[in-house]
CSV table of C-alpha atoms in Angstrom, one decimal:
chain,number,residue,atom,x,y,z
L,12,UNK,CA,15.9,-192.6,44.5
L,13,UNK,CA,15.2,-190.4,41.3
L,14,UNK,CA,18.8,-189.8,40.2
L,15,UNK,CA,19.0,-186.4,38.8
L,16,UNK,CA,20.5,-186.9,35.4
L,17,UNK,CA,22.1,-183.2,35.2
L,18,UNK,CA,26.0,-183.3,34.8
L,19,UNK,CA,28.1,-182.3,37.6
L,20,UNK,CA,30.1,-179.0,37.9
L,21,UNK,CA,33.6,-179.6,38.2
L,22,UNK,CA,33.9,-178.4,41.9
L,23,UNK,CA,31.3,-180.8,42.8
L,24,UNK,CA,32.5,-183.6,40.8
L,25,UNK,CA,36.0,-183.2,42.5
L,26,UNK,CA,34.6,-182.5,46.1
L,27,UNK,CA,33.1,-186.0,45.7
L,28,UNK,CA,36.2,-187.9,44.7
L,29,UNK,CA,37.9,-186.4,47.4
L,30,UNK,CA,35.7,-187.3,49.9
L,31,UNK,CA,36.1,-190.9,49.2
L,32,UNK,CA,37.9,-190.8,52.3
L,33,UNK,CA,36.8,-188.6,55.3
L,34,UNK,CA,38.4,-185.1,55.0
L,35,UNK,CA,38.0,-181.3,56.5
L,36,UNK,CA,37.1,-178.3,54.4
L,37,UNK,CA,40.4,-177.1,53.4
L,38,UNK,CA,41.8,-180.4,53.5
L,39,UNK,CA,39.5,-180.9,50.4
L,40,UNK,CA,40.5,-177.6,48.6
L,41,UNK,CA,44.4,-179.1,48.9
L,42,UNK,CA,43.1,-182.2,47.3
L,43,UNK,CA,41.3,-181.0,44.7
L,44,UNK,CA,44.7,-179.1,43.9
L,45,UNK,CA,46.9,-181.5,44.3
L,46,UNK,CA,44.4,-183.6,41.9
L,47,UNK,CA,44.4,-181.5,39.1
L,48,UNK,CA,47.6,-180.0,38.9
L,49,UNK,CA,46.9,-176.7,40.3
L,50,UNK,CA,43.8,-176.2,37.6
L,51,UNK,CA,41.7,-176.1,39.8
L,52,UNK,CA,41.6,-174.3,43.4
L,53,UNK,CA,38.0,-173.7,44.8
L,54,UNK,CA,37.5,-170.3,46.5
L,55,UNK,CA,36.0,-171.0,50.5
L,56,UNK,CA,32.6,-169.9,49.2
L,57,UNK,CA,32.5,-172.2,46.6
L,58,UNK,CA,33.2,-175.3,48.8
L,59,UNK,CA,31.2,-174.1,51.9
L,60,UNK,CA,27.7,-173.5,49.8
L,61,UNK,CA,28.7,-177.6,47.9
L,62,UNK,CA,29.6,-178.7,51.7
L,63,UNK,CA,26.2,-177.0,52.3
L,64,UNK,CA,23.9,-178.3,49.4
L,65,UNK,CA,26.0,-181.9,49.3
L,66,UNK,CA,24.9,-182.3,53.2
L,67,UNK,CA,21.1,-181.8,52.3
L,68,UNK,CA,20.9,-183.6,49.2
L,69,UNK,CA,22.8,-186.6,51.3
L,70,UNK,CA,25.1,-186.9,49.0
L,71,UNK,CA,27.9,-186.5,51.5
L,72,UNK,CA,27.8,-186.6,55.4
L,73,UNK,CA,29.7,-186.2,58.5
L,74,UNK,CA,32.3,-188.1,59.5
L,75,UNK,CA,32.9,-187.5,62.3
L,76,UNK,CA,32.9,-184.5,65.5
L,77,UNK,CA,35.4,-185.6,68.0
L,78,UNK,CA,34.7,-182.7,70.7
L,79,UNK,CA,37.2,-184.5,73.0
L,80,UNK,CA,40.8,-184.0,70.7
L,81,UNK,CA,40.0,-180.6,69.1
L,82,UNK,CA,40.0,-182.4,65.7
L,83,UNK,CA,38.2,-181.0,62.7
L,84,UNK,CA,35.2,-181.8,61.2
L,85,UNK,CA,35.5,-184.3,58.6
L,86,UNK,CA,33.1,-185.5,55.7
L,87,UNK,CA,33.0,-188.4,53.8
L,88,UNK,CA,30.8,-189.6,50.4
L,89,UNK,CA,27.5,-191.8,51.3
L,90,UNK,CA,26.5,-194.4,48.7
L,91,UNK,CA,23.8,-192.0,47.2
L,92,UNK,CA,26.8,-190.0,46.8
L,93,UNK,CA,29.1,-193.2,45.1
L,94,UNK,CA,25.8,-193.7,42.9
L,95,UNK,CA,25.7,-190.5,41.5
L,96,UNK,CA,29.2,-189.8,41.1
L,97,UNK,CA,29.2,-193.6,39.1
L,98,UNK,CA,26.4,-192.0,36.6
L,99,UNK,CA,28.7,-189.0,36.1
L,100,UNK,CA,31.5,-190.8,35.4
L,101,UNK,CA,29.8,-193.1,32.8
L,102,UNK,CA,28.6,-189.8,30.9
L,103,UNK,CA,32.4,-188.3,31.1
L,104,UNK,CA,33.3,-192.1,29.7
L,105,UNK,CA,30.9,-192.0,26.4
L,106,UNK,CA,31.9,-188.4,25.9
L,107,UNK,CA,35.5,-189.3,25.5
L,108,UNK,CA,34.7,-192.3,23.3
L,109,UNK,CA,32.7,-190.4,21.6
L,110,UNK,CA,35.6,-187.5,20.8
L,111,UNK,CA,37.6,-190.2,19.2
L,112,UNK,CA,35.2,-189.8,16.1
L,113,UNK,CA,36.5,-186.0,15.8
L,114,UNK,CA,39.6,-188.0,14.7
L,115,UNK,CA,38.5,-190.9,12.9
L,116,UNK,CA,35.6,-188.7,10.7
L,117,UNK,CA,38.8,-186.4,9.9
L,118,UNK,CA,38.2,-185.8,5.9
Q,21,UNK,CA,40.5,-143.2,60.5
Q,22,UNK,CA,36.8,-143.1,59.8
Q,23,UNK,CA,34.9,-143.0,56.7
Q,24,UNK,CA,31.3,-142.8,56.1
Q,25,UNK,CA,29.7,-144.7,52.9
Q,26,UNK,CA,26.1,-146.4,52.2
Q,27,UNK,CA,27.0,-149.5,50.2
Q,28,UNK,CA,24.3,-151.2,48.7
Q,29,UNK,CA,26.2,-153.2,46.1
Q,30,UNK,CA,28.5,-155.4,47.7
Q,31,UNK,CA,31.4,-155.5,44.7
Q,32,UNK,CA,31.6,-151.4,44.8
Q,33,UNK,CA,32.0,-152.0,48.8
Q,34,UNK,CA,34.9,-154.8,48.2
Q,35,UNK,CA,36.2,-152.1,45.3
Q,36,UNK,CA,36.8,-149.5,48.1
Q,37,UNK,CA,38.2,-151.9,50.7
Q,38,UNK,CA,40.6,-153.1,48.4
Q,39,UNK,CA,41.1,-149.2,47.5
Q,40,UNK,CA,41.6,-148.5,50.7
Q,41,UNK,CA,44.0,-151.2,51.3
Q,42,UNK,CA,46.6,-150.6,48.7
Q,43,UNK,CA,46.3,-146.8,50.0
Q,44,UNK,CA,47.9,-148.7,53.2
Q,45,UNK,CA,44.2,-148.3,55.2
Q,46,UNK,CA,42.7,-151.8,56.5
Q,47,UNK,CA,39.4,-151.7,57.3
Q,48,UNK,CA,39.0,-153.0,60.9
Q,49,UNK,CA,35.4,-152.6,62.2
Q,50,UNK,CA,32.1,-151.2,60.8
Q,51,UNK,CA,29.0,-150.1,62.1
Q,52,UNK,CA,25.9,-149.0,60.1
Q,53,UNK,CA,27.7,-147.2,57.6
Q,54,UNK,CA,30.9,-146.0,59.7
Q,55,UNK,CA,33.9,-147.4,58.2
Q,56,UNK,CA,37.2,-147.8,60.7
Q,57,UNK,CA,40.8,-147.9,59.1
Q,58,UNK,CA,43.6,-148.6,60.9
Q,59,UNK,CA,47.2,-148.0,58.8
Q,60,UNK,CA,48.9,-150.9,57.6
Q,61,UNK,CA,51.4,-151.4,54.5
Q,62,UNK,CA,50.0,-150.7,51.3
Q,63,UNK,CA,48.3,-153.3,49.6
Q,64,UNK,CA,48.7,-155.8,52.9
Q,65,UNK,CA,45.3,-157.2,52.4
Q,66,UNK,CA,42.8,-158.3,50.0
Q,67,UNK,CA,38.9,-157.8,51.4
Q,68,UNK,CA,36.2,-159.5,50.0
Q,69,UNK,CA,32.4,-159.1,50.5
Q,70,UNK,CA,30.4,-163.0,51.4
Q,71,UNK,CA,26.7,-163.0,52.1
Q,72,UNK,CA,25.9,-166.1,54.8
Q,73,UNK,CA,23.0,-167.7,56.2
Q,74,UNK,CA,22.8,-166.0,59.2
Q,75,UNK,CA,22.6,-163.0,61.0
Q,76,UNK,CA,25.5,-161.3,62.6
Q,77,UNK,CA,27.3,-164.3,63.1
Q,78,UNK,CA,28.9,-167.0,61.4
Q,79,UNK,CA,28.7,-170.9,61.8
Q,80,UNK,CA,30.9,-172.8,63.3
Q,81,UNK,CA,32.0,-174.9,60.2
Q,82,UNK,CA,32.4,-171.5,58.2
Q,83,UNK,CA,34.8,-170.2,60.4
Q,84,UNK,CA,37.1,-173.4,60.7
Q,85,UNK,CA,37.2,-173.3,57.1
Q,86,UNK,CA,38.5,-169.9,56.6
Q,87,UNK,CA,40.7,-170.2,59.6
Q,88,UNK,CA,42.2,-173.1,57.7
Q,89,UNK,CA,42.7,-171.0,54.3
Q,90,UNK,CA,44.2,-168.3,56.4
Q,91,UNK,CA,41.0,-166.1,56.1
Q,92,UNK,CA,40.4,-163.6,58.4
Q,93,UNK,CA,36.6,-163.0,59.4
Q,94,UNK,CA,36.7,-158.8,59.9
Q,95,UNK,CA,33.1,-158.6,60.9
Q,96,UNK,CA,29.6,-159.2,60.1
Q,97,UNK,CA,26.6,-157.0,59.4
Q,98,UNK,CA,23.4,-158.6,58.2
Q,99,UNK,CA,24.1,-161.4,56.3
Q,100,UNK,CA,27.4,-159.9,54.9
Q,101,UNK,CA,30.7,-160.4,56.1
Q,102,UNK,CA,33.6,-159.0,55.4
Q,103,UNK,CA,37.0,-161.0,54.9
Q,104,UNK,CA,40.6,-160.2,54.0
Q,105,UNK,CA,43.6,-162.4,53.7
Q,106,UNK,CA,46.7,-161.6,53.6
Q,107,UNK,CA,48.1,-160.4,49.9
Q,108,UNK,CA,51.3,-161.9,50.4
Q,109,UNK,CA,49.4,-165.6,51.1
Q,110,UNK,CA,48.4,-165.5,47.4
Q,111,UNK,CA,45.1,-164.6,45.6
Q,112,UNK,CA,41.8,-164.3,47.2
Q,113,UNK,CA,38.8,-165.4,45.8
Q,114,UNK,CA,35.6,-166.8,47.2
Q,115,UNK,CA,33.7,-168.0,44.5
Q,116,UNK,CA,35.5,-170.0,41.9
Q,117,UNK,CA,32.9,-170.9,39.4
Q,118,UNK,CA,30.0,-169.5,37.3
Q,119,UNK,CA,27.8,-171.8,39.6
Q,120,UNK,CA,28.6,-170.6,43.0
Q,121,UNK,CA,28.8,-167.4,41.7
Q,122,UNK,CA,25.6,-167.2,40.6
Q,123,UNK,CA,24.1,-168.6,43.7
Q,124,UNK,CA,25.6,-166.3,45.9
Q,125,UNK,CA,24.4,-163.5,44.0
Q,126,UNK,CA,20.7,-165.3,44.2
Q,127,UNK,CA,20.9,-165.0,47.8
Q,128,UNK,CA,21.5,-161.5,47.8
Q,129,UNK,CA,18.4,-160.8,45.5
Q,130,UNK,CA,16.3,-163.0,47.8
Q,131,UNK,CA,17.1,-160.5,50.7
Q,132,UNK,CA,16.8,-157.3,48.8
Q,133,UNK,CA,13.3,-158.5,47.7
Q,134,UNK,CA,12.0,-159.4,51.2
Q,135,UNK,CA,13.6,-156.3,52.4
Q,136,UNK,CA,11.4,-154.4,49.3
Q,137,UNK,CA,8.3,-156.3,50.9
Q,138,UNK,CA,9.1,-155.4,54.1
Q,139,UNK,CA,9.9,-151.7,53.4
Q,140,UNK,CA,6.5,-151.4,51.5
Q,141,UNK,CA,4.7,-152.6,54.8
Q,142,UNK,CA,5.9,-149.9,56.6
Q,143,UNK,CA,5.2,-147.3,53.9
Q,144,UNK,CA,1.7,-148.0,53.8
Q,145,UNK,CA,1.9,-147.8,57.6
Q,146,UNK,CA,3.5,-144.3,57.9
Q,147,UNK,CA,1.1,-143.2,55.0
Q,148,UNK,CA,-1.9,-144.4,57.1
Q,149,UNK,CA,-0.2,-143.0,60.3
Q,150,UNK,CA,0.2,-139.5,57.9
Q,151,UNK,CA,-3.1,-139.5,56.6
Q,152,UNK,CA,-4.5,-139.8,60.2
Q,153,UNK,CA,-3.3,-136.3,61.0
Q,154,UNK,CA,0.2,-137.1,62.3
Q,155,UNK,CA,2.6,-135.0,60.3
Q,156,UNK,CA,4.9,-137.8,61.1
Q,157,UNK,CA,4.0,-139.9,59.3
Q,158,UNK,CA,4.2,-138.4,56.2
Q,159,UNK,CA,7.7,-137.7,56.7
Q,160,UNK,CA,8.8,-141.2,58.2
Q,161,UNK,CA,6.7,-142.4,54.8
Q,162,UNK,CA,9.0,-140.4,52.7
Q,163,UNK,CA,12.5,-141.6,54.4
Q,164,UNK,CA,10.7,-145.1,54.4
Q,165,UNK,CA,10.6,-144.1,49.7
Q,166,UNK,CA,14.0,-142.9,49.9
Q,167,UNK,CA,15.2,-146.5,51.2
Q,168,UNK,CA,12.7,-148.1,49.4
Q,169,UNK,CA,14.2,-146.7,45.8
Q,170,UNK,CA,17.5,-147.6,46.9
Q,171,UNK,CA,16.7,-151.5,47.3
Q,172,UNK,CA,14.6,-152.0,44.5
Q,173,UNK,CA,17.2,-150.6,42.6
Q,174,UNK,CA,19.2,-152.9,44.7
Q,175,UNK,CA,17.4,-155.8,43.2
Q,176,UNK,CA,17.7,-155.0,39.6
Q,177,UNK,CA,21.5,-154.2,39.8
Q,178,UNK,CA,21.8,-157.5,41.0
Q,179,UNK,CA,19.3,-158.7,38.1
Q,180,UNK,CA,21.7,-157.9,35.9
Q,181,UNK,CA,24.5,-159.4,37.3
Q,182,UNK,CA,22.9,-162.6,37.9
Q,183,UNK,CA,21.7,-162.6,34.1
Q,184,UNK,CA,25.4,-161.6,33.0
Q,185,UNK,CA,26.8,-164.5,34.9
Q,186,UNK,CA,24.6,-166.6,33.5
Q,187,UNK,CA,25.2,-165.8,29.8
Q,188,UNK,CA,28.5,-166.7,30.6
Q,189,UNK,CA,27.4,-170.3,32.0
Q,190,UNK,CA,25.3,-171.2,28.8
Q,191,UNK,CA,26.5,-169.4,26.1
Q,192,UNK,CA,23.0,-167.6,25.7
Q,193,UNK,CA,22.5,-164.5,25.1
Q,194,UNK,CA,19.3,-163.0,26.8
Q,195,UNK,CA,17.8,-159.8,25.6
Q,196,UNK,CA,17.3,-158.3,29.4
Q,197,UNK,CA,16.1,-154.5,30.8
Q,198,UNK,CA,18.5,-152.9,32.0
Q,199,UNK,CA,16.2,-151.3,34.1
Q,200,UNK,CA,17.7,-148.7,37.2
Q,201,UNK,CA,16.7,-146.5,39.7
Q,202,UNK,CA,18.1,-143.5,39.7
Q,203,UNK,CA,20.0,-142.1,43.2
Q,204,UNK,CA,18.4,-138.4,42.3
Q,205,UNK,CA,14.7,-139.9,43.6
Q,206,UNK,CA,16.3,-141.3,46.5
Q,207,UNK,CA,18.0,-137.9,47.5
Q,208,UNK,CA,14.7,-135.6,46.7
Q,209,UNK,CA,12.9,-138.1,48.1
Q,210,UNK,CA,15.0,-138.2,51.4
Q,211,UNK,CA,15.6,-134.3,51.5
Q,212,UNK,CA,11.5,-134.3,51.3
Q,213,UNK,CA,11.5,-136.3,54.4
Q,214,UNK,CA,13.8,-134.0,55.7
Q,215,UNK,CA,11.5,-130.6,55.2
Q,216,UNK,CA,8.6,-132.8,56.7
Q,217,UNK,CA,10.3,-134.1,59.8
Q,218,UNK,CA,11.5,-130.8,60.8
Q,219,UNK,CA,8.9,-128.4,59.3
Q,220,UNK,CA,8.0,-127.5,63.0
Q,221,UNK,CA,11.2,-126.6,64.0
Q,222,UNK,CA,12.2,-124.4,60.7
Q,223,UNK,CA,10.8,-121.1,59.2
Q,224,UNK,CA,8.0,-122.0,56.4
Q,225,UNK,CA,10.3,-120.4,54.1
Q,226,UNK,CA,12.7,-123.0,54.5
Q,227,UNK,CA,10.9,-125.7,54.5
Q,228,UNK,CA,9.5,-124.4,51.1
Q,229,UNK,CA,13.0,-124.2,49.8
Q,230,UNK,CA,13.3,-127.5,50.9
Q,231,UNK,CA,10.5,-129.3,49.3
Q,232,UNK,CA,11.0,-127.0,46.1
Q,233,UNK,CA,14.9,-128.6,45.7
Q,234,UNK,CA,13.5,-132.4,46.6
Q,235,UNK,CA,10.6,-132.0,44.2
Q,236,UNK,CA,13.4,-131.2,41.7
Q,237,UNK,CA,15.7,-133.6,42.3
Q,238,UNK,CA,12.9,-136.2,42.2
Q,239,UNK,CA,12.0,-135.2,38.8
Q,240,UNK,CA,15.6,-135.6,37.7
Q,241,UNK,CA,15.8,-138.9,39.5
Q,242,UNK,CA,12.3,-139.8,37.4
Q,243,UNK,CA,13.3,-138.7,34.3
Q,244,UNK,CA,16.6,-140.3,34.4
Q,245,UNK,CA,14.9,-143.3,35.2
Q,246,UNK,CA,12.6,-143.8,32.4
Q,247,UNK,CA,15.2,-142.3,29.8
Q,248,UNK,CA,18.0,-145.2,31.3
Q,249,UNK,CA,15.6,-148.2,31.3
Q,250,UNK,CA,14.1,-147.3,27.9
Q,251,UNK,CA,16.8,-148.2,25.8
């Protein structure tokens, strides 16, 4: 498994963390909100073409369909998903210590 | 109320709808080209334009999700369809970031360029069918030009887009064409077709007349063109 090394967009990086537990489509635009204070709302497209490209690159999966009770869809991360999600947040983590030096190198 | 428009560029479509909306008209259904309004308050709704991955209809997953955002699926055509939500639910947008954005407007492309290929197939079959003796031809060749302008021109409008959006992303400023076709071809071009296709049914003179004012408009539609897309 060749980890991509790109950075993650923001909507992508959020979808993930909220599907650390299983969750429906909007149920994941009302976490991401909730999450960031209102900073950031995804539009439906946004999250339907992630839902989309997360699903093939297996980075997320179904849950579960329960047919029977009319309940929704649900997704939830895989561990290809955790993985790349840990890589990402290691590169947010030397960025911010790195930013400290903005201060320190101050004149 | 029906209105009649050919919308190739899906952000001037949305910019009527909307129009039309705070006029207090909400588009309802549409049919190759035929707009239906039905009154409603002014400025009820917000319309937006999606592109999906399939034609005339919509999975099953896409329209839980916008059920659940309290988006209304109008109708589909294509690949597009059209949405509105209510304006008094908030702010409607589809596509959040640069990213999305820029991949929705990729899919578009990818149509209008198969569409292109597809159109050109059938030129060079109407020419053939034309140059057999089948008068026909030529002029179902001519109507198969006029729509053929119109999507290439399609293609590079969204070019352009896709390149602004994507200055935005990195920063970068590319130096691109902005290259267009201009809508004076399509019209001589269609009003060409027209003198062909009918030229048994009308008196040579107007026919003539016809093909005089098409070849005219064409040149306009040329030379607006080139001037455009050289600078």
């Amino acid at each position: 498994m060749a980890e991509r090394e790109n950075p993650l967009t923001e909507a992508v990086y959020y979808i993930l963390l909220a599907l650390r537990k299983p969750n429906h489509g909007y149920g994941i635009i009302q976490e991401v909100e909730q999450l960031t204070g209102g900073r950031v709302i995804l539009g439906a497209g946004t999250l339907y073409g992630a839902i989309q490209t997360l699903l093939k690159k297996k980075w997320i999966d179904i849950y579960s369909i329960d047919t029977e009770s009319r309940k929704k869809k649900e997704y939830m991360i895989t561990d290809l998903g955790r993985q790349v999600f840990e890589t990402e947040r290691q590169r947010l983590e030397e960025l911010l210590e790195n930013a400290k030096l903005m201060h320190i190198e101050k004149k | 109320m029906i209105r009649f428009r050919l919308y190739l560029d899906k952000d001037a479509k949305e910019q009527w709808l909307n129009q039309m909306a705070a006029e207090g008209w909400a588009m309802e259904t549409f049919f190759a080209g035929i707009y239906q309004f039905t009154a409603c308050e002014k400025g009820a709704y917000t319309y937006r334009v999606d592109f999906g991955d399939r034609l005339f209809s919509v999975s099953n997953d896409y329209r839980e999700l916008m059920q659940d955002a309290g988006i209304q699926i109008i109708q589909t055509w294509g690949y597009w369809v059209i949405l509105r939500k209510k304006a008094s639910e908030g702010a409607f947008a589809l596509y959040t970031d640069l990213a999305s954005s820029i991949e929705h407007y990729q899919k578009i492309r990818r149509m209008f360029r198969v569409v292109t290929i597809l159109e050109m197939i059938c030129l060079f079959v109407e020419l053939y069918v034309g140059a057999k003796g089948i008068m026909l031809g030529y002029g179902c060749a001519l109507l198969i030009a006029a729509m053929l302008v119109a999507v290439v021109n399609a293609v590079f409008q969204t070019n352009r887009k896709i390149a602004e959006l994507e200055e935005k992303m990195t920063g970068i400023s590319t130096k691109h064409k902005n290259t267009y076709v201009s809508v004076f071809l399509a019209v001589g071009l269609l009003i060409n077709s027209c003198a062909f296709l009918l030229m048994e049914y009308i008196p040579h003179a107007v026919t003539r007349g016809l093909q005089i004012i098409a070849i005219a408009f064409m040149l306009v539609g040329v030379a607006k063109t080139c001037t455009k897309s050289l600078f």
